[in-house]
Short mmCIF file of C-alpha atoms in Angstrom, two decimals:
data_model
loop_
_atom_site.label_atom_id
_atom_site.label_comp_id
_atom_site.label_asym_id
_atom_site.label_seq_id
_atom_site.Cartn_x
_atom_site.Cartn_y
_atom_site.Cartn_z
CA UNK S 527 117.96 71.65 -11.33
CA UNK S 528 115.97 71.44 -8.12
CA UNK S 529 114.53 74.84 -7.15
CA UNK S 530 113.86 73.73 -3.57
CA UNK S 531 116.50 74.85 -1.08
CA UNK S 532 117.42 72.28 1.57
CA UNK S 533 115.07 69.66 0.15
CA UNK S 534 117.10 67.03 1.99
CA UNK S 535 116.60 68.80 5.34
CA UNK S 536 120.35 68.74 5.98
CA UNK S 537 120.82 72.38 7.01
CA UNK S 538 119.59 73.44 10.42
CA UNK S 539 119.21 77.17 11.00
CA UNK S 540 117.92 77.25 14.56
CA UNK S 541 118.51 74.56 17.21
CA UNK S 542 115.55 75.82 19.26
CA UNK S 543 112.25 74.09 18.56
CA UNK S 544 109.23 76.28 17.89
CA UNK S 545 105.71 75.91 19.19
CA UNK S 546 103.30 75.26 16.36
CA UNK S 547 100.59 77.80 15.61
CA UNK S 548 98.04 78.14 12.82
CA UNK S 549 100.22 80.77 11.09
CA UNK S 550 103.15 79.92 8.84
CA UNK S 551 106.48 80.25 10.63
CA UNK S 552 110.07 79.28 9.96
CA UNK S 553 111.05 76.07 11.69
CA UNK S 554 114.51 74.77 12.50
CA UNK S 555 115.19 73.41 9.01
CA UNK S 556 116.60 76.17 6.80
CA UNK S 557 114.12 77.79 4.38
CA UNK S 558 111.10 75.76 5.48
CA UNK S 559 107.89 77.21 6.91
CA UNK S 560 105.42 74.96 8.63
CA UNK S 561 102.07 75.29 10.36
CA UNK S 562 98.79 73.59 11.05
CA UNK S 563 96.58 75.44 8.59
CA UNK S 564 93.29 76.35 10.22
CA UNK S 565 94.21 74.37 13.30
CA UNK S 566 92.94 75.02 16.80
CA UNK S 567 94.28 74.14 20.24
CA UNK S 568 97.70 73.48 18.74
CA UNK S 569 100.67 72.23 20.71
CA UNK S 570 103.69 70.28 19.64
CA UNK S 571 107.38 70.13 18.92
CA UNK S 572 109.02 70.31 15.50
CA UNK S 573 112.26 68.41 15.09
CA UNK S 574 114.72 67.03 12.61
CA UNK S 575 114.47 63.27 12.95
CA UNK S 576 117.40 61.32 11.55
CA UNK S 577 117.93 57.66 10.84
CA UNK S 578 114.81 57.17 8.72
CA UNK S 579 115.47 54.52 6.09
CA UNK S 580 113.93 55.34 2.74
CA UNK S 581 115.13 58.90 2.14
CA UNK S 582 118.33 59.92 0.37
CA UNK S 583 119.78 61.88 3.28
CA UNK S 584 118.47 59.77 6.13
CA UNK S 585 116.68 62.87 7.47
CA UNK S 586 113.01 63.79 7.50
CA UNK S 587 111.68 67.11 8.82
CA UNK S 588 108.42 68.09 10.41
CA UNK S 589 106.73 67.73 13.76
CA UNK S 590 106.86 64.97 16.33
CA UNK S 591 104.50 64.61 19.28
CA UNK S 592 102.26 67.20 17.65
CA UNK S 593 98.68 67.69 18.79
CA UNK S 594 95.76 69.73 17.46
CA UNK S 595 91.99 69.43 17.57
CA UNK S 596 91.40 70.32 13.92
CA UNK S 597 93.64 71.46 11.07
CA UNK S 598 95.82 70.44 8.14
CA UNK S 599 99.55 69.97 8.61
CA UNK S 600 101.46 72.07 6.08
CA UNK S 601 104.98 72.56 4.76
CA UNK S 602 105.84 75.61 2.62
CA UNK S 603 108.84 77.11 0.85
CA UNK S 604 109.15 80.50 -0.86
CA UNK S 605 111.53 80.59 -3.82
CA UNK S 606 113.19 83.73 -5.16
CA UNK S 607 112.22 85.13 -8.55
CA UNK S 608 115.73 84.84 -9.95
CA UNK S 609 115.50 81.08 -9.38
CA UNK S 610 111.97 80.60 -10.74
CA UNK S 611 111.72 82.79 -13.86
CA UNK S 612 113.03 79.86 -15.91
CA UNK S 613 109.75 78.03 -15.18
CA UNK S 614 107.63 80.48 -17.16
CA UNK S 615 105.54 78.58 -19.73
CA UNK S 616 106.95 75.29 -18.42
CA UNK S 617 105.45 72.15 -16.93
CA UNK S 618 106.82 71.65 -13.41
CA UNK S 619 106.77 68.72 -11.00
CA UNK S 620 106.95 68.62 -7.22
CA UNK S 621 107.98 65.39 -5.54
CA UNK S 622 108.48 64.55 -1.87
CA UNK S 623 108.67 61.66 0.56
CA UNK S 624 106.21 61.93 3.44
CA UNK S 625 105.78 60.04 6.69
CA UNK S 626 102.83 60.23 9.08
CA UNK S 627 101.64 57.93 11.83
CA UNK S 628 98.14 59.19 12.60
CA UNK S 629 96.71 55.67 12.39
CA UNK S 630 95.05 55.97 8.99
CA UNK S 631 95.98 56.90 5.42
CA UNK S 632 96.21 60.62 4.63
CA UNK S 633 96.11 62.28 1.20
CA UNK S 634 98.19 65.35 0.42
CA UNK S 635 97.68 68.30 -1.94
CA UNK S 636 100.43 70.34 -3.56
CA UNK S 637 99.80 74.00 -4.39
CA UNK S 638 101.76 76.65 -6.27
CA UNK S 639 101.35 80.35 -5.52
CA UNK S 640 103.04 83.46 -6.90
CA UNK S 641 103.52 86.91 -5.31
CA UNK S 642 100.60 89.02 -6.44
CA UNK S 643 102.43 92.23 -7.28
CA UNK S 644 106.09 92.40 -6.21
CA UNK S 645 108.99 90.02 -6.76
CA UNK S 646 109.98 88.05 -3.65
CA UNK S 647 107.20 89.62 -1.57
CA UNK S 648 104.83 86.93 -0.38
CA UNK S 649 102.62 88.98 1.92
CA UNK S 650 100.05 88.88 -0.90
CA UNK S 651 99.93 85.79 -3.09
CA UNK S 652 97.85 84.40 -5.94
CA UNK S 653 97.08 80.69 -6.29
CA UNK S 654 98.30 79.32 -9.62
CA UNK S 655 97.37 75.64 -9.46
CA UNK S 656 96.47 72.85 -7.04
CA UNK S 657 97.32 69.20 -7.62
CA UNK S 658 95.78 66.46 -5.49
CA UNK S 659 98.35 63.78 -4.85
CA UNK S 660 97.68 60.66 -6.89
CA UNK S 661 98.46 58.40 -3.95
CA UNK S 662 97.77 58.63 -0.27
CA UNK S 663 100.34 58.20 2.49
CA UNK S 664 99.70 55.15 4.63
CA UNK S 665 100.20 55.43 8.36
CA UNK S 666 103.70 54.46 9.50
CA UNK S 667 105.20 54.24 5.98
CA UNK S 668 107.45 56.65 4.07
CA UNK S 669 105.63 57.28 0.79
CA UNK S 670 106.61 59.23 -2.33
CA UNK S 671 104.05 61.69 -3.67
CA UNK S 672 104.36 63.38 -7.05
CA UNK S 673 102.41 66.36 -8.38
CA UNK S 674 102.80 67.58 -11.97
CA UNK S 675 101.45 71.04 -12.83
CA UNK S 676 100.21 72.06 -16.25
CA UNK S 677 102.38 74.56 -18.09
CA UNK S 678 102.62 77.81 -16.17
CA UNK S 679 101.68 81.07 -17.83
CA UNK S 680 104.23 83.22 -19.64
CA UNK S 681 104.84 85.37 -16.55
CA UNK S 682 103.57 83.14 -13.71
CA UNK S 683 107.06 82.45 -12.33
CA UNK S 684 108.52 85.93 -12.89
CA UNK S 685 107.96 87.15 -9.32
CA UNK S 686 108.87 83.95 -7.46
CA UNK S 687 106.97 80.83 -6.44
CA UNK S 688 105.56 79.50 -3.22
CA UNK S 689 105.29 75.71 -3.00
CA UNK S 690 102.87 74.30 -0.41
CA UNK S 691 102.40 70.65 0.55
CA UNK S 692 99.55 69.95 2.93
CA UNK S 693 97.31 67.26 4.29
CA UNK S 694 94.20 67.43 2.12
CA UNK S 695 91.72 67.44 5.01
CA UNK S 696 91.62 68.63 8.59
CA UNK S 697 92.04 65.96 11.26
CA UNK S 698 92.51 65.55 14.99
CA UNK S 699 96.06 64.68 16.02
CA UNK S 700 97.32 63.70 19.44
CA UNK S 701 101.05 63.08 19.96
CA UNK S 702 101.65 62.06 16.36
CA UNK S 703 104.28 62.73 13.69
CA UNK S 704 104.31 64.40 10.26
CA UNK S 705 107.67 64.36 8.43
CA UNK S 706 108.92 65.19 4.94
CA UNK S 707 112.16 64.77 2.97
CA UNK S 708 113.71 64.49 -0.51
CA UNK S 709 111.63 67.43 -1.77
CA UNK S 710 112.04 68.58 -5.37
CA UNK S 711 110.54 71.22 -7.65
CA UNK S 712 111.86 71.05 -11.20
CA UNK S 713 110.95 71.46 -14.82
CA UNK S 714 109.29 68.56 -16.57
CA UNK S 715 106.51 66.05 -16.13
CA UNK S 716 108.53 63.66 -13.95
CA UNK S 717 110.96 64.24 -11.11
CA UNK S 718 114.53 63.09 -11.48
CA UNK S 719 116.45 61.26 -8.77
CA UNK S 720 116.97 63.31 -5.62
CA UNK S 721 120.62 64.26 -5.15
CA UNK S 722 121.99 64.95 -1.69
CA UNK S 723 125.29 66.55 -0.78
CA UNK S 724 127.14 69.37 -2.52
CA UNK S 725 127.02 73.06 -1.70
CA UNK S 726 124.30 74.61 0.40
CA UNK S 727 123.13 78.20 -0.03
CA UNK S 728 121.41 80.07 2.74
CA UNK S 729 119.11 82.97 1.86
CA UNK S 730 117.39 85.56 3.98
CA UNK S 731 113.73 84.71 4.69
CA UNK S 732 111.52 86.33 2.08
CA UNK S 733 108.78 88.73 3.12
#
């Protein structure tokens, strides 16, 4: 079972685009935070872009016409404890399809955090593991990245999990696009086929 909510970017929670900042914020795709981590002089528009061949749903989510002088583009999702406790002591894999058109190849890292003290409270988090993507994402091409994490500790997933996918290095972007789709987080050392459709469950944003 995929622990990521709205991994196919099919549910839109807010039709109004946000202005990017260097702090995580909820975008227009349900359950997804995005930001330019450490970025400066940020401006841009986030949008759901449809009609992209190569993803299961035909939809990729991120920012188009984004600009910043330095920073790492980042997607993040916070997952409730009742949906993650099953990952205790388990190997887990995150997989996603990413598109960027910055003009050169970009590598992406995938990170897992847990709430430090309280279930479903992400105001204080602890880094569990970081996986550097085994393949880079070429400019102008939808590319699948896969990150497999070593077995989590016996209580690592008891309070919830925060999955972060980010460009591995800061770069200067002017009117370019970062998009993501077909995102999965599941038990095991390899991701299964992404399944679109079915029921969608909306949750309140976690703190």
